[in-house]
mmCIF file of C-alpha atoms in Angstrom:
data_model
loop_
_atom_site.group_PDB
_atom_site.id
_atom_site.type_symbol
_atom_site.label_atom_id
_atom_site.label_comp_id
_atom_site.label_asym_id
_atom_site.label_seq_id
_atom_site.Cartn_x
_atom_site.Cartn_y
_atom_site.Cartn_z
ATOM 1 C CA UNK A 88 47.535 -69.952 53.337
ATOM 2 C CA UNK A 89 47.107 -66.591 51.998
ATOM 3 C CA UNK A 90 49.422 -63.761 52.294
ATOM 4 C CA UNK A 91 48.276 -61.512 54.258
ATOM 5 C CA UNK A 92 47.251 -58.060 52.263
ATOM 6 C CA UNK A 93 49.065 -54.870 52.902
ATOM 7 C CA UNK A 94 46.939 -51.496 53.383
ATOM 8 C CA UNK A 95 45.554 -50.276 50.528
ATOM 9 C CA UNK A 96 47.600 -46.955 49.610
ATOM 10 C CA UNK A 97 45.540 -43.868 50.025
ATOM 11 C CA UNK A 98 45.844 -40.049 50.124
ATOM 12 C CA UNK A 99 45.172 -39.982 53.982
ATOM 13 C CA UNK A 100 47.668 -42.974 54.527
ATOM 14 C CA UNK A 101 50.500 -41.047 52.241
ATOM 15 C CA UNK A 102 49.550 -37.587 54.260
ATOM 16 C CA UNK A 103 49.789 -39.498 57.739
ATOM 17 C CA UNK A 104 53.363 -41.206 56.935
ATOM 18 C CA UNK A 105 54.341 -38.057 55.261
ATOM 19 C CA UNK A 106 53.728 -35.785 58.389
ATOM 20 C CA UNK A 107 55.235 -38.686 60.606
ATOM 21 C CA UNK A 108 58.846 -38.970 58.641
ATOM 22 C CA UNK A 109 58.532 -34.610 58.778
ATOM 23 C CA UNK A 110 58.034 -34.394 62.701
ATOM 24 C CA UNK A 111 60.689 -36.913 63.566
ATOM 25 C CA UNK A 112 63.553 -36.320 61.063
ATOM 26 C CA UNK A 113 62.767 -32.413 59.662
ATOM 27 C CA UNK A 114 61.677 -31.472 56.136
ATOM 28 C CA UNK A 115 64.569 -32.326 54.319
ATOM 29 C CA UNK A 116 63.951 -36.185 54.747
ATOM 30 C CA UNK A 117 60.763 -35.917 53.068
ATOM 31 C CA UNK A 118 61.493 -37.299 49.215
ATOM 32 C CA UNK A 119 59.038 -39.399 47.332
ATOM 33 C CA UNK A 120 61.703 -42.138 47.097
ATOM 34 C CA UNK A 121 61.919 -42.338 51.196
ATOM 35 C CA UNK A 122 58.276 -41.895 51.555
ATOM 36 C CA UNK A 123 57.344 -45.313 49.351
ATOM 37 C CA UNK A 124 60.089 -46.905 51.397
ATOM 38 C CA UNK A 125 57.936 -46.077 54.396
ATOM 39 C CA UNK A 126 54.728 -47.247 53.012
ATOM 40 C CA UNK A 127 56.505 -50.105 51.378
ATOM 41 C CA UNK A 128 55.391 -49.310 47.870
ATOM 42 C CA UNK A 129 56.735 -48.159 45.402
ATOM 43 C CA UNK A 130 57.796 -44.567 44.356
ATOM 44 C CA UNK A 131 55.438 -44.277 41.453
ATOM 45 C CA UNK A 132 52.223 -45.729 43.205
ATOM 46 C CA UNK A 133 52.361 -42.473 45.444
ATOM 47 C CA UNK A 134 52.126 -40.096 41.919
ATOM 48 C CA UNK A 135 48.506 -41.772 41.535
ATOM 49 C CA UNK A 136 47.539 -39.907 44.601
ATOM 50 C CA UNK A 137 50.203 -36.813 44.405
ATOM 51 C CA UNK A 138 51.352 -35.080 41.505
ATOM 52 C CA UNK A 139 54.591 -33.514 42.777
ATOM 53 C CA UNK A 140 56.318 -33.845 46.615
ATOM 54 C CA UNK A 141 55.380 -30.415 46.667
ATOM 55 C CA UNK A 142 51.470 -31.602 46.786
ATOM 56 C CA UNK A 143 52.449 -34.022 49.938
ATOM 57 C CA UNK A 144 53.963 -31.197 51.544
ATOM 58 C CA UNK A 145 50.698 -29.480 50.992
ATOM 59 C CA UNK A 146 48.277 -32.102 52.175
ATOM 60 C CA UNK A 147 50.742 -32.443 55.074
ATOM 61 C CA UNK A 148 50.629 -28.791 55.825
ATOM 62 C CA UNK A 149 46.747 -28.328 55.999
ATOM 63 C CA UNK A 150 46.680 -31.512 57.997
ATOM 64 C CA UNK A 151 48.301 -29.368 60.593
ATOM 65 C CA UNK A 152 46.080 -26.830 60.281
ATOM 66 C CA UNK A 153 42.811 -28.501 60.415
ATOM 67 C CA UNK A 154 43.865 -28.981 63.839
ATOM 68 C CA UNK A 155 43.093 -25.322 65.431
ATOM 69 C CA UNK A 156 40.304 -24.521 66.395
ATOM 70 C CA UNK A 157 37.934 -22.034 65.142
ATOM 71 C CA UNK A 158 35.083 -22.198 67.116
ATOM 72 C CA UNK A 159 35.283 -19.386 68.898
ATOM 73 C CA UNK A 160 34.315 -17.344 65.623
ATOM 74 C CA UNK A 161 30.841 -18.896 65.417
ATOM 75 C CA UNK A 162 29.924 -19.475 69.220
ATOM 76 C CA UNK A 163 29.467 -16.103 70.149
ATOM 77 C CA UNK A 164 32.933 -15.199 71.954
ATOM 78 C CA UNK A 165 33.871 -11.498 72.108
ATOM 79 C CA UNK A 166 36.150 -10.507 69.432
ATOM 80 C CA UNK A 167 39.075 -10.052 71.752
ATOM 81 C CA UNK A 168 38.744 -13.426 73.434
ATOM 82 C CA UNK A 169 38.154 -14.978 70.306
ATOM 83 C CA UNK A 170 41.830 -14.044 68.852
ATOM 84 C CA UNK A 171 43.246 -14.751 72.237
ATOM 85 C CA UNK A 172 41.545 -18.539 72.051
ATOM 86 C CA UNK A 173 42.199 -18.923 68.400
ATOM 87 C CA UNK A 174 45.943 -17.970 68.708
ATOM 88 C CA UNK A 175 46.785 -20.143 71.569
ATOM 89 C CA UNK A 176 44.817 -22.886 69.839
ATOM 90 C CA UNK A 177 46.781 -21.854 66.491
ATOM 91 C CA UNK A 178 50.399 -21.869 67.736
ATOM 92 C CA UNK A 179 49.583 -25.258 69.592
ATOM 93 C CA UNK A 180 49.077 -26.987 66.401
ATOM 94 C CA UNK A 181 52.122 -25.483 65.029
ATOM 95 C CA UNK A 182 54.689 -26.497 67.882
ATOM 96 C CA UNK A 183 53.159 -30.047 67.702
ATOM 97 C CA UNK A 184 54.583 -29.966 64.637
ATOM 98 C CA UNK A 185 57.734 -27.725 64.250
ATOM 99 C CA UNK A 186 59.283 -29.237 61.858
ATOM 100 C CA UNK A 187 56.849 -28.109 59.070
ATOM 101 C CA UNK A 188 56.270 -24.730 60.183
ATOM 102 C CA UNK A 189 58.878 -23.009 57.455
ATOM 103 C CA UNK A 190 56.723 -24.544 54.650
ATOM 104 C CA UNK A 191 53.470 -23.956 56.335
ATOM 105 C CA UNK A 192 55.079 -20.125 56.474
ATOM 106 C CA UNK A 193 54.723 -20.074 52.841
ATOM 107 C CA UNK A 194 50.409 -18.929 52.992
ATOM 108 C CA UNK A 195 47.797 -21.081 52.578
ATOM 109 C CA UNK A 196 47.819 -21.356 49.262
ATOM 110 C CA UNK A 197 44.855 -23.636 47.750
ATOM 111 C CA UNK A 198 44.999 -25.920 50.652
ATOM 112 C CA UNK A 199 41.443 -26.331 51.999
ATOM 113 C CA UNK A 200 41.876 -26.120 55.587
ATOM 114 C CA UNK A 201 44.402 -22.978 55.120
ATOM 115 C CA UNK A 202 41.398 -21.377 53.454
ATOM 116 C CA UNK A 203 38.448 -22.185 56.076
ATOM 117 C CA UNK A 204 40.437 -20.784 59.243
ATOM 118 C CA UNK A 205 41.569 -17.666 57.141
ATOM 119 C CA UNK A 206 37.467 -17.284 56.074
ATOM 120 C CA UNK A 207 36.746 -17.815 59.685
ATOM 121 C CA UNK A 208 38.960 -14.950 61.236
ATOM 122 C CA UNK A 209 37.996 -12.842 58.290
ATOM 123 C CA UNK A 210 34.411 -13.086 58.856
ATOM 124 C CA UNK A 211 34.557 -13.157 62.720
ATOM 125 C CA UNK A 212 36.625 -9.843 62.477
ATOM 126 C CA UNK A 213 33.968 -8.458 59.732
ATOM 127 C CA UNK A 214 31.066 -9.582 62.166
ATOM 128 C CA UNK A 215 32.455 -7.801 65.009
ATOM 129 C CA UNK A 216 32.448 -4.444 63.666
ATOM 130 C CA UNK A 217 35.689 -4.572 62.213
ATOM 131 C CA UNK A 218 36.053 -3.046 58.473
ATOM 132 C CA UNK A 219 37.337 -5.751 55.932
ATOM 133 C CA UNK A 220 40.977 -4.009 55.038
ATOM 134 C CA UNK A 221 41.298 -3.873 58.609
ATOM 135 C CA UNK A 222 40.120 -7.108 59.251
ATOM 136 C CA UNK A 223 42.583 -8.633 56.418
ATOM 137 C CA UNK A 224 45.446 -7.191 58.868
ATOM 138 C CA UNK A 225 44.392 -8.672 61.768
ATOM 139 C CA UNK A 226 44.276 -12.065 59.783
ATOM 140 C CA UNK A 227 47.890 -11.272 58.734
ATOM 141 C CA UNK A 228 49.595 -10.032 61.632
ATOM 142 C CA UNK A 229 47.698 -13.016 63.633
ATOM 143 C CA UNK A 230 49.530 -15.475 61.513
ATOM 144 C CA UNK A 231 52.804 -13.369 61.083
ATOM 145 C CA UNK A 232 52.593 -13.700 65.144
ATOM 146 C CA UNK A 233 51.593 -17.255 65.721
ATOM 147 C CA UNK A 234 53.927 -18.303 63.063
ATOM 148 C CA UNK A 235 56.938 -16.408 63.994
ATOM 149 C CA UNK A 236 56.894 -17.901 67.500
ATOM 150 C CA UNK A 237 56.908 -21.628 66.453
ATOM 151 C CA UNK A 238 59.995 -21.312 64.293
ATOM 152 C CA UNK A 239 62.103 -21.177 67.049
ATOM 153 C CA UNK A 240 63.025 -21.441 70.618
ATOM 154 C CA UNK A 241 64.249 -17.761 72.479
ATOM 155 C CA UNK A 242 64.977 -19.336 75.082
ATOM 156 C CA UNK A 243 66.348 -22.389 73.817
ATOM 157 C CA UNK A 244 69.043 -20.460 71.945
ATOM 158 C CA UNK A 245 70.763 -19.346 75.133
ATOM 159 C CA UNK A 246 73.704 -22.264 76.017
ATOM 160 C CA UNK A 247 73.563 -23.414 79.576
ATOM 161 C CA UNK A 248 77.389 -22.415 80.663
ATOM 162 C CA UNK A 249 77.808 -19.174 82.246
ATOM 163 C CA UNK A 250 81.035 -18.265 81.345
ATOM 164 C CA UNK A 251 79.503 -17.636 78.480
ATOM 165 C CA UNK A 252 78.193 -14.002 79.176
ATOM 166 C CA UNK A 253 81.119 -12.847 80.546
ATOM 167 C CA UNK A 254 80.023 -9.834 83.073
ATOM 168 C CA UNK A 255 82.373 -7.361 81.261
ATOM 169 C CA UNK A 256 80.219 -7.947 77.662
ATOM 170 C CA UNK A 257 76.995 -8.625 78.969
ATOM 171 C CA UNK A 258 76.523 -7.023 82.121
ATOM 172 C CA UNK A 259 72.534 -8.080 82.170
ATOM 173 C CA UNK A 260 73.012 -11.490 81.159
ATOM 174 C CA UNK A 261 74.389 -13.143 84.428
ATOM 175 C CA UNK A 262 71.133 -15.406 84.610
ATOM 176 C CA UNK A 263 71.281 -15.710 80.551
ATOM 177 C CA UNK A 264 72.863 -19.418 81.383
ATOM 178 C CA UNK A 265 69.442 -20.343 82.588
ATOM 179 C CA UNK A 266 67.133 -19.848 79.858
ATOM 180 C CA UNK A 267 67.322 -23.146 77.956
ATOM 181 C CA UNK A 268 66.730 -24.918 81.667
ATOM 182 C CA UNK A 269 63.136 -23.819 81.282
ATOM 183 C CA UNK A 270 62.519 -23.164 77.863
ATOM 184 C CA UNK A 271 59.108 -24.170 77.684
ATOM 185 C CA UNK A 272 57.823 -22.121 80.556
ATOM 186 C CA UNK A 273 59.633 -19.137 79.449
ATOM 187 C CA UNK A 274 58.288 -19.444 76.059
ATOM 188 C CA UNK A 275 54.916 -19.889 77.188
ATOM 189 C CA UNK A 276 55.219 -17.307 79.266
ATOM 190 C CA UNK A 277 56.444 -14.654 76.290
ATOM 191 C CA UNK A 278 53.990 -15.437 73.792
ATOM 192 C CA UNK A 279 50.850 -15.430 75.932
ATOM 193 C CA UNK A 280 52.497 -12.245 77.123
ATOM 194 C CA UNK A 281 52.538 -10.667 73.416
ATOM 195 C CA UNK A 282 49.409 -12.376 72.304
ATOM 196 C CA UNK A 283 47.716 -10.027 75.296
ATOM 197 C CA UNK A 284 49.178 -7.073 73.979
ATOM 198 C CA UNK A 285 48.543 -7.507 70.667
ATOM 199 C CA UNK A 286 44.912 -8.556 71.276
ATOM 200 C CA UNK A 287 44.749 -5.217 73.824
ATOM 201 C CA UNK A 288 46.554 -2.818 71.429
ATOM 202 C CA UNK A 289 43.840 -3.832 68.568
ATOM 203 C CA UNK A 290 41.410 -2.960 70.987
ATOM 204 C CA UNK A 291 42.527 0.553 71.116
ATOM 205 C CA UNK A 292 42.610 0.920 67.526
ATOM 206 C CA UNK A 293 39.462 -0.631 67.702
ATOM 207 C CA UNK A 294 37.439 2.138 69.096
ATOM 208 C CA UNK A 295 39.370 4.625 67.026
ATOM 209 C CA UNK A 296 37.690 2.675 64.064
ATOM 210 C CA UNK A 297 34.435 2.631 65.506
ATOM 211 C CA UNK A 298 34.742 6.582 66.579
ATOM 212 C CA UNK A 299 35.903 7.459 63.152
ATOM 213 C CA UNK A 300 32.146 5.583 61.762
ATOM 214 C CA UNK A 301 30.387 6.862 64.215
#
């Protein structure tokens, strides 16, 4: 009887196991050594694919990112509710995958679907009115945003025993002990809350841009 065959070794099969060791152990179990013991191959067959770990990590990265959507800059959505969607659609990517969002921090680099959603914002911002070094800050602070609320838990770094906050320190923090209980609804709760007033204070600025063409 023949053996059976084992999967041929491909880009998108290196990418998927790459991504899969990242979310469940962290960055720093990523190695070209571990990854071929996960594919059960062997270290060099991945360089026929990869030319450095730092090329996984890229692949790996846009994966992530060719998950938001970016719809809303082509369908006609007002500019406003177009960065609300595409944020919330943005960081949900990212905390699906928290684990790689210091290296996807790093800019988009060359990597293909970094590039599209940072053409799409750009132009939807252009579109709308806004003018191009303006809409090159939007991009920016959009990611700086999005990005800075995936790396971490606020809530989540509070520690559930109440003797911690001690009244005579931290007279507002009797309910601090709480926090991590309901970490996800409180962060939720915090970004959508600054996504709105980011998204509202650009629309102020926005019609000082428009006055000032007028």
């Amino acid at each position: 009887m023949a053996r059976p065959r084992k999967p041929l070794l491909s880009r998108d099969r290196i990418v998927t196991a790459a991504l899969a060791l990242i979310d469940a152990e962290g960055l720093a179990a990523l190695s070209t050594r571990r990854l071929a013991a996960e594919l059960g191959v062997s270290g060099p067959s991945l360089y026929n694919h990869f030319a450095t770990k730092e090329a996984i990590l890229d692949a790996a990265a846009d994966t992530v990112i060719a998950q938001v959507d970016l719809s809303m800059f082509s369908d006609g959505r007002d500019w406003r509710e177009a960065l609300h969607d595409w944020g919330r659609s943005y960081r949900a990517a990212l905390t699906d995958h928290p684990h790689i969002v210091p290296f996807l921090a790093t800019g988009p680099g060359l990597r293909p679907a970094g590039l599209r959603m940072a053409d799409a914002v750009f132009g939807g911002m252009v579109e709308a009115g806004w003018p191009a070094a303006h809409a090159t800050r939007i991009g920016a602070l959009m990611r700086y945003f999005v990005t800075g609320s995936a790396l971490g838990s606020f809530a989540g770094g509070f520690v559930g025993d109440a003797e911690a906050y001690d009244p005579a320190d931290y007279p507002h923090l009797g309910q601090a002990h709480l926090l991590a209980r309901h970490q996800q609804r409180v962060d939720n709760a915090a970004f959508d809350t600054g996504l709105r007033a980011l998204v509202d204070g650009l629309a102020l600025q926005y019609r000082q841009v428009a006055n000032a063409d007028a």
